PDB file of C-alpha atoms in Angstrom:
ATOM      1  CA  UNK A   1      20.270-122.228 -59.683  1.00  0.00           C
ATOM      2  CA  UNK A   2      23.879-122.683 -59.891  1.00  0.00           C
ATOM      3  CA  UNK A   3      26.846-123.758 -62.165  1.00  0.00           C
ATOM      4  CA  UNK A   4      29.595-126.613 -62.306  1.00  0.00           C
ATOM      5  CA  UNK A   5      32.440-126.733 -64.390  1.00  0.00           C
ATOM      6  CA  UNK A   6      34.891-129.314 -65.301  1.00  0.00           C
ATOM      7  CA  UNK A   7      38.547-129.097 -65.022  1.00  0.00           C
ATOM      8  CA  UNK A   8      40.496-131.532 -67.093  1.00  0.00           C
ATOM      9  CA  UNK A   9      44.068-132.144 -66.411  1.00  0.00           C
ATOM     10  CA  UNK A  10      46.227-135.028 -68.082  1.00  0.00           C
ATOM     11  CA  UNK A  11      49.431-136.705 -67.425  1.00  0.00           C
ATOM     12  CA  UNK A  12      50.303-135.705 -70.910  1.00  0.00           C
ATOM     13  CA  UNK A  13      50.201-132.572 -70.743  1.00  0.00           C
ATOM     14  CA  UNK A  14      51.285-132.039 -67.174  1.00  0.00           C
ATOM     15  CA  UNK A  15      54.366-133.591 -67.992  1.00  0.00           C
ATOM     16  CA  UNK A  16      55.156-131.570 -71.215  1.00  0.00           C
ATOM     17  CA  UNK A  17      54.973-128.093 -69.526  1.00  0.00           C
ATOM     18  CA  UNK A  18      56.649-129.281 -66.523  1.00  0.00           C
ATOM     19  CA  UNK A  19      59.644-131.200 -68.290  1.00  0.00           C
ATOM     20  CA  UNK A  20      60.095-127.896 -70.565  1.00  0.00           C
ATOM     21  CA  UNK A  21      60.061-125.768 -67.557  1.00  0.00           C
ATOM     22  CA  UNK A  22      62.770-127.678 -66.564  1.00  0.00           C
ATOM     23  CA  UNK A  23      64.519-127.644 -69.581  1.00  0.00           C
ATOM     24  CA  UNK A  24      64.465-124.214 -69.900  1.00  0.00           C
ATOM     25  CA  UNK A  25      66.167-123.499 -66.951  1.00  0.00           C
ATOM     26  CA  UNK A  26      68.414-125.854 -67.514  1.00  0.00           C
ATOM     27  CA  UNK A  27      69.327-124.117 -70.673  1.00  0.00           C
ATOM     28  CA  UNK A  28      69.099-120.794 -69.654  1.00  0.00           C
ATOM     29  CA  UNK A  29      71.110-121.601 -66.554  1.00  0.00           C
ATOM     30  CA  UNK A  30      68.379-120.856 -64.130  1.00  0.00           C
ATOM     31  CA  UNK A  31      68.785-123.303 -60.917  1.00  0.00           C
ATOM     32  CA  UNK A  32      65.539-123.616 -59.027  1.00  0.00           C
ATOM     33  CA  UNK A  33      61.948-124.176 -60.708  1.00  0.00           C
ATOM     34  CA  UNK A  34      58.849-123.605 -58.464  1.00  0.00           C
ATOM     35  CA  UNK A  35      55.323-125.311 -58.983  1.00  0.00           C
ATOM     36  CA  UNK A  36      52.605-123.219 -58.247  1.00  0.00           C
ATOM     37  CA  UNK A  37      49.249-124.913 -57.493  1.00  0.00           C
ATOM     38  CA  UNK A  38      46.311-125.413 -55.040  1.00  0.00           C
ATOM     39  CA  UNK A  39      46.446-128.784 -53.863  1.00  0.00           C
ATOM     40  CA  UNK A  40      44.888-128.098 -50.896  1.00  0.00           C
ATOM     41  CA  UNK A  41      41.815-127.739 -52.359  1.00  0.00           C
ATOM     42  CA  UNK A  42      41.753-129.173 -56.038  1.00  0.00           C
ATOM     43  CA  UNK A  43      43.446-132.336 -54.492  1.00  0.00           C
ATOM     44  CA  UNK A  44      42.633-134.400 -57.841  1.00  0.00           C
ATOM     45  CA  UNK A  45      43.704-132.434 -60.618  1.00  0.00           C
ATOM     46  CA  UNK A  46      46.292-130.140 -58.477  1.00  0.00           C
ATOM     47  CA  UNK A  47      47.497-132.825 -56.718  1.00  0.00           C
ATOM     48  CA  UNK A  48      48.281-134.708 -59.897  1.00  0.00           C
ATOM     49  CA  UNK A  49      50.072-131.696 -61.209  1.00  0.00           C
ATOM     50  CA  UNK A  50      51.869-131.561 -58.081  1.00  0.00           C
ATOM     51  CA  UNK A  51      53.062-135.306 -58.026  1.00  0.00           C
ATOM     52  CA  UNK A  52      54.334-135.009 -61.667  1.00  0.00           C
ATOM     53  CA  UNK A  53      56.482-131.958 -60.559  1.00  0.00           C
ATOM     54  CA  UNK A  54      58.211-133.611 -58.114  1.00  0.00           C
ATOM     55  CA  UNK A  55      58.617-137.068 -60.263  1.00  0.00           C
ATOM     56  CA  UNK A  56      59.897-134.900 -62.648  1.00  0.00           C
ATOM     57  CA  UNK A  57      62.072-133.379 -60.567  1.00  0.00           C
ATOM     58  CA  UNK A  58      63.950-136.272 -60.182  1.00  0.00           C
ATOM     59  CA  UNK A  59      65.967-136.240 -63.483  1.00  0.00           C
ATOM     60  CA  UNK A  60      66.860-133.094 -63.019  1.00  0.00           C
ATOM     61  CA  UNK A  61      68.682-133.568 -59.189  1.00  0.00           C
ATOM     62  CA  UNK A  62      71.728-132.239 -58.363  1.00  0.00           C
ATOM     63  CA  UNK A  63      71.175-129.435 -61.174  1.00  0.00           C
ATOM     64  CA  UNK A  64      67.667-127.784 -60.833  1.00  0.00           C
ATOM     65  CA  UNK A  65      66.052-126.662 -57.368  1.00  0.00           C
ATOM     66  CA  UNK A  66      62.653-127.500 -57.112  1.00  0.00           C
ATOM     67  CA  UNK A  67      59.906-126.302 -54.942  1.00  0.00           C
ATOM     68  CA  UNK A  68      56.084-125.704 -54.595  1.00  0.00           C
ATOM     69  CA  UNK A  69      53.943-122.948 -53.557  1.00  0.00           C
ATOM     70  CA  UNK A  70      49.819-122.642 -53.448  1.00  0.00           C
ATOM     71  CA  UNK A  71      48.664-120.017 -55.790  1.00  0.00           C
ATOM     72  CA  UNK A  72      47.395-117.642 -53.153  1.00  0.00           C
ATOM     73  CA  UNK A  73      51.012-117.713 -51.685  1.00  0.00           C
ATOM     74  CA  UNK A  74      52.862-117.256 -54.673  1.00  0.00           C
ATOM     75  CA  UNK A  75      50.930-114.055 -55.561  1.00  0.00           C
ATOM     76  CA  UNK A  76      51.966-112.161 -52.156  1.00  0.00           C
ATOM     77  CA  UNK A  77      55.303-113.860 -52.618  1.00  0.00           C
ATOM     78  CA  UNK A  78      55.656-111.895 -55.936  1.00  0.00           C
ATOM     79  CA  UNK A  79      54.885-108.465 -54.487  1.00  0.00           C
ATOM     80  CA  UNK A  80      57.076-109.067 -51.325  1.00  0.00           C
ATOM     81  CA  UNK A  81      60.282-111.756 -52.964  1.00  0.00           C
ATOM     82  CA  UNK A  82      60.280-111.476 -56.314  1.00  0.00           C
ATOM     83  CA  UNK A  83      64.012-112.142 -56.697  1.00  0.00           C
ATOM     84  CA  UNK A  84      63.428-115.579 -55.109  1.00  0.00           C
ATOM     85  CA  UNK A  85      61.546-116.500 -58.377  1.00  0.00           C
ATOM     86  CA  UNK A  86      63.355-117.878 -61.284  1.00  0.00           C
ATOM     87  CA  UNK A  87      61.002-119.923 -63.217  1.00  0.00           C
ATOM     88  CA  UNK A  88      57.548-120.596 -62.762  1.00  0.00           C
ATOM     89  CA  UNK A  89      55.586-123.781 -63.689  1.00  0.00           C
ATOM     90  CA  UNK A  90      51.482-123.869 -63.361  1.00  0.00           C
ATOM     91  CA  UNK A  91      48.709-124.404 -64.926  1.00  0.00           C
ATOM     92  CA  UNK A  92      47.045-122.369 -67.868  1.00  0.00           C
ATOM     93  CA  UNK A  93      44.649-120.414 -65.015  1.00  0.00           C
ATOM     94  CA  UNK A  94      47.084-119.628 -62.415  1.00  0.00           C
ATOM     95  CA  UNK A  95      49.387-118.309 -64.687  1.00  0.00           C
ATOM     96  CA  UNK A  96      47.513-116.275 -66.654  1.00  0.00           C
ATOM     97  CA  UNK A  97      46.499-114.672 -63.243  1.00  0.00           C
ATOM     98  CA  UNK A  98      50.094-114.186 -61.948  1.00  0.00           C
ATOM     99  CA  UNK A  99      51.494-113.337 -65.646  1.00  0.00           C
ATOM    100  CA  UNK A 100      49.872-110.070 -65.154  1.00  0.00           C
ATOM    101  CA  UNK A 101      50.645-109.660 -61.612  1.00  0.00           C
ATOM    102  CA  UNK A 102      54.247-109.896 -62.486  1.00  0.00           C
ATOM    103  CA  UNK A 103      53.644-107.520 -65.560  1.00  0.00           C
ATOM    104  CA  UNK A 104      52.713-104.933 -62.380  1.00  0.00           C
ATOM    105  CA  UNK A 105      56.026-105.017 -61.667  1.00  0.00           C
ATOM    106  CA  UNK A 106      57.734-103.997 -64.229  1.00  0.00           C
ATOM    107  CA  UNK A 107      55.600-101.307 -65.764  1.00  0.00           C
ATOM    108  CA  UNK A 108      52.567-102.970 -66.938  1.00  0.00           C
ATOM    109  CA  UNK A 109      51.190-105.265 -69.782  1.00  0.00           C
ATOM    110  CA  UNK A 110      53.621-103.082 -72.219  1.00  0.00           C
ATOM    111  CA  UNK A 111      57.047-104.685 -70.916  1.00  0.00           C
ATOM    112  CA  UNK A 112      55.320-108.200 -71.144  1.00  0.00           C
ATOM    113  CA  UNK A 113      56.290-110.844 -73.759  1.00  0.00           C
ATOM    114  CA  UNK A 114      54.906-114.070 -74.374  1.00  0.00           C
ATOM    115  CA  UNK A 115      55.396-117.279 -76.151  1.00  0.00           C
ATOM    116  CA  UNK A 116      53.178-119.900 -77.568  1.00  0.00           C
ATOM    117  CA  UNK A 117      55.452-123.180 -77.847  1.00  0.00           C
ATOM    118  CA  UNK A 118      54.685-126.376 -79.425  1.00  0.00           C
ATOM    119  CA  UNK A 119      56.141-129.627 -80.285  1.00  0.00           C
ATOM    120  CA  UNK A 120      56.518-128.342 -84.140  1.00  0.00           C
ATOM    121  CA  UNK A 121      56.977-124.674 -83.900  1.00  0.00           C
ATOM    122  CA  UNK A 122      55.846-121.212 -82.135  1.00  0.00           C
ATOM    123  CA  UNK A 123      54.537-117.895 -82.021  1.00  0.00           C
ATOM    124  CA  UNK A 124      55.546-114.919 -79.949  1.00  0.00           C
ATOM    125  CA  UNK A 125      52.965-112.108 -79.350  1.00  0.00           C
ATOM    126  CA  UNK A 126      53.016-109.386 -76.471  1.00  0.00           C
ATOM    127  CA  UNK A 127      51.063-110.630 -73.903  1.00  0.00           C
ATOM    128  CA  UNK A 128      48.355-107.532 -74.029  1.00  0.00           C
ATOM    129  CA  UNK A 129      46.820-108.793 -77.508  1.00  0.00           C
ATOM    130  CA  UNK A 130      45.774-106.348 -80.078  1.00  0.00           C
ATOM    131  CA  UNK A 131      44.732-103.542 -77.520  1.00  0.00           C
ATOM    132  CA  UNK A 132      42.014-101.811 -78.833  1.00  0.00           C
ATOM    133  CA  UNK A 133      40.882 -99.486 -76.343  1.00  0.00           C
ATOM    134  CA  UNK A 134      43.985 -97.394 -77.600  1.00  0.00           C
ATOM    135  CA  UNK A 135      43.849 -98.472 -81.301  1.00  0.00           C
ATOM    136  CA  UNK A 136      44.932 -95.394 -83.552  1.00  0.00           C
ATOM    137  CA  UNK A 137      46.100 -93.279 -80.748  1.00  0.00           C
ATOM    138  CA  UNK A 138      49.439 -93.459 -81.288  1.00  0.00           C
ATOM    139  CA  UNK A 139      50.569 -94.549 -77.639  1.00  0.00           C
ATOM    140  CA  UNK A 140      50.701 -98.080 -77.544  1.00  0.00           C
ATOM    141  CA  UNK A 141      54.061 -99.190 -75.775  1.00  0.00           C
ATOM    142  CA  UNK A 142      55.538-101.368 -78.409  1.00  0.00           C
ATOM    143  CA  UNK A 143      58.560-102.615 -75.946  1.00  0.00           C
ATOM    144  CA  UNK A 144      56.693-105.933 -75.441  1.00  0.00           C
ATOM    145  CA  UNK A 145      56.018-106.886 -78.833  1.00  0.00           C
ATOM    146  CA  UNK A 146      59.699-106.158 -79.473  1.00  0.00           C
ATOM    147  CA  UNK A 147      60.675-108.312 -76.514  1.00  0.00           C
ATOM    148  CA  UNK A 148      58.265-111.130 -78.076  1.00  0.00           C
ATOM    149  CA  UNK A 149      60.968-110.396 -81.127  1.00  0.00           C
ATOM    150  CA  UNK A 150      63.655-111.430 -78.652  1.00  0.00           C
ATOM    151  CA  UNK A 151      62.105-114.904 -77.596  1.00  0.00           C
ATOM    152  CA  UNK A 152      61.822-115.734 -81.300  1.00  0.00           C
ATOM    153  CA  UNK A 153      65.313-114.908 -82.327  1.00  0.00           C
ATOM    154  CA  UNK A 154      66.098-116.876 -78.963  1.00  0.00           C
ATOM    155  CA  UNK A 155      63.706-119.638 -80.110  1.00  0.00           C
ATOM    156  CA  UNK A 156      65.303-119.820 -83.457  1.00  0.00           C
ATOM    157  CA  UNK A 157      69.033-120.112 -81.777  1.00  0.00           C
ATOM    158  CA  UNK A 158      69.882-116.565 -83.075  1.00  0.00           C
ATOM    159  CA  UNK A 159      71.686-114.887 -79.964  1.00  0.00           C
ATOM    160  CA  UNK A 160      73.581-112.510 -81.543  1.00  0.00           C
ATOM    161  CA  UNK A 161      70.445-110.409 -83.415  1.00  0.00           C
ATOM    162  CA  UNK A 162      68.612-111.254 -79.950  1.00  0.00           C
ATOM    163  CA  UNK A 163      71.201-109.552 -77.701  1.00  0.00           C
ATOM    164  CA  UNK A 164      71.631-106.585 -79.571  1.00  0.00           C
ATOM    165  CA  UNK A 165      67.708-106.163 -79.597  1.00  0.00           C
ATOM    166  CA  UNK A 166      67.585-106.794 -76.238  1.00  0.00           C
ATOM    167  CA  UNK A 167      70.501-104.252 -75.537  1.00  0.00           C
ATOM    168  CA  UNK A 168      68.703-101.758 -77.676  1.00  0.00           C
ATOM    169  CA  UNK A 169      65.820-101.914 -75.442  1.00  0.00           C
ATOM    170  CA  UNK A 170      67.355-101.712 -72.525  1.00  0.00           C
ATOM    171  CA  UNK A 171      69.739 -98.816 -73.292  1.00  0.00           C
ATOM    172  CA  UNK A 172      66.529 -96.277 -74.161  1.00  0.00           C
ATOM    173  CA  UNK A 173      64.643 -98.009 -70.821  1.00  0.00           C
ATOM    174  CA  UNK A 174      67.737 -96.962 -69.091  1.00  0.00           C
ATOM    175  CA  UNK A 175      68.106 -93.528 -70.612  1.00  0.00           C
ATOM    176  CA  UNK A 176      64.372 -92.700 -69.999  1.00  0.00           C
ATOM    177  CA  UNK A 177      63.928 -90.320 -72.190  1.00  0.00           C
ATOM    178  CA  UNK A 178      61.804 -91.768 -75.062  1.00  0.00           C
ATOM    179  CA  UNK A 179      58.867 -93.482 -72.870  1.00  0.00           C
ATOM    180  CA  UNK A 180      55.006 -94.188 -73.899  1.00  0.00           C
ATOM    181  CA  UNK A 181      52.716 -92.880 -71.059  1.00  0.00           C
ATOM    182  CA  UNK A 182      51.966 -96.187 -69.515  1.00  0.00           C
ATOM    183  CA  UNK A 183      55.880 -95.802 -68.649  1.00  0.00           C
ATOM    184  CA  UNK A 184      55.612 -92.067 -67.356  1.00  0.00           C
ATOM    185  CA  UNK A 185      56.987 -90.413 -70.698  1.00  0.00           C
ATOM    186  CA  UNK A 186      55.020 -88.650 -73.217  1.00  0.00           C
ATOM    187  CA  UNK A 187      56.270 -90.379 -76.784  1.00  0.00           C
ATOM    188  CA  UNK A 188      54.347 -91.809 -79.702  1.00  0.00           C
ATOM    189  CA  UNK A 189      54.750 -95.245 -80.360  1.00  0.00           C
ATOM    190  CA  UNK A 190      56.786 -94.773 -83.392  1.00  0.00           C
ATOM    191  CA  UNK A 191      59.273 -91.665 -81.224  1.00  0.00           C
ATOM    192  CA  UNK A 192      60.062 -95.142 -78.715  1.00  0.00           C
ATOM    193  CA  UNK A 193      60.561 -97.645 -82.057  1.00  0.00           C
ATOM    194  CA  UNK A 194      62.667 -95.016 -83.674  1.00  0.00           C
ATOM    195  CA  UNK A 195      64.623 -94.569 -80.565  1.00  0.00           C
ATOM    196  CA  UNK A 196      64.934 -98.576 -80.032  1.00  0.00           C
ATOM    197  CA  UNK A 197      66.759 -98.254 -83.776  1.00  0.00           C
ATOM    198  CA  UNK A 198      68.931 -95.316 -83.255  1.00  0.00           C
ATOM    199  CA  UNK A 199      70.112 -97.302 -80.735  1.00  0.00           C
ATOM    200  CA  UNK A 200      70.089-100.690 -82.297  1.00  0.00           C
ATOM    201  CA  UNK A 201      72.472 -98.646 -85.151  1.00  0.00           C
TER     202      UNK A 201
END
């Protein structure tokens, strides 16, 4: 009894997710990227990732720090340095696994954004899904599917809206007053989007 399954990796799309991650810190003037992988032990696939990072990394010399971590490191590295990390570039697995470790962080899958980019367009959804063990109850944080709001307006070049949005959000974070329970407080989802406006106004 037993099980094997296959892990397929291409050039393609190693070199898509790797060049954007470089991109976007180039654009969002971010100055190191880091690779996270497990060479060591998926030498095939990992190792390919890992030689497309660095040949990669090449173009972007002289503007973009690069470096590589194995998976295992990176996720005590989070809990111990997180301010060393600027962006992170791995593979669909290890970073759904560290998306939500970081999400820990900073109060929980609430907070969390996320974006789904493609060559011809995008969509932005917080990175909890539809949530539906508190469906109807009033309490869902909806900070992250606000901050999914921001990447869009960001995606679609519109800093202006996305700044004051983001300024909204941060102004009742920083008040603390008007919190779902996941964040210590005791409002309603619609007392924190009502206070996001008020402020937003």
């Amino acid at each position: 009894e037993g099980a094997i399954a296959r892990r397929i990796i291409t050039k393609k799309a190693e070199r898509r997710i790797i060049d954007y991650a470089f991109q976007y810190a180039k654009n969002d003037n971010k100055s190191k990227v880091t690779g996270v992988h497990k060479a060591n032990v998926l030498k095939v696939t990992d190792g390919l990732f890992k030689e497309i990072l660095y040949e990669l990394a090449k173009d972007y010399e002289g503007e973009i720090e690069v470096e590589d971590f194995y998976v295992d490191a990176t996720a005590m590295y989070l809990i111990t340095r997180p301010e060393s990390f600027e962006v992170i570039v791995t593979t669909n697995l290890f970073g759904d696994i560290l998306s939500d470790e970081g999400a820990g962080l900073v109060g929980g899958l609430g907070m969390i954004p996320s974006g789904n980019i493609g060559e011809n367009g995008a969509l932005f959804e917080p990175v909890h899904g539809s949530a539906p063990d508190i469906a109807g109850q009033g309490i869902a944080n909806p900070m992250a599917m606000l901050l999914s709001a921001c990447m869009m307006l960001n995606y679609l070049k519109e800093y202006e809206a996305e700044e004051s949005l983001n300024d909204a959000i941060l102004k009742v974070l920083n008040e603390g007053k008007t919190l779902t329970p996941d964040l210590g407080g005791n409002a309603t989802t619609a007392e924190v989007a009502e206070a996001i406006i008020n402020a937003l106004n």
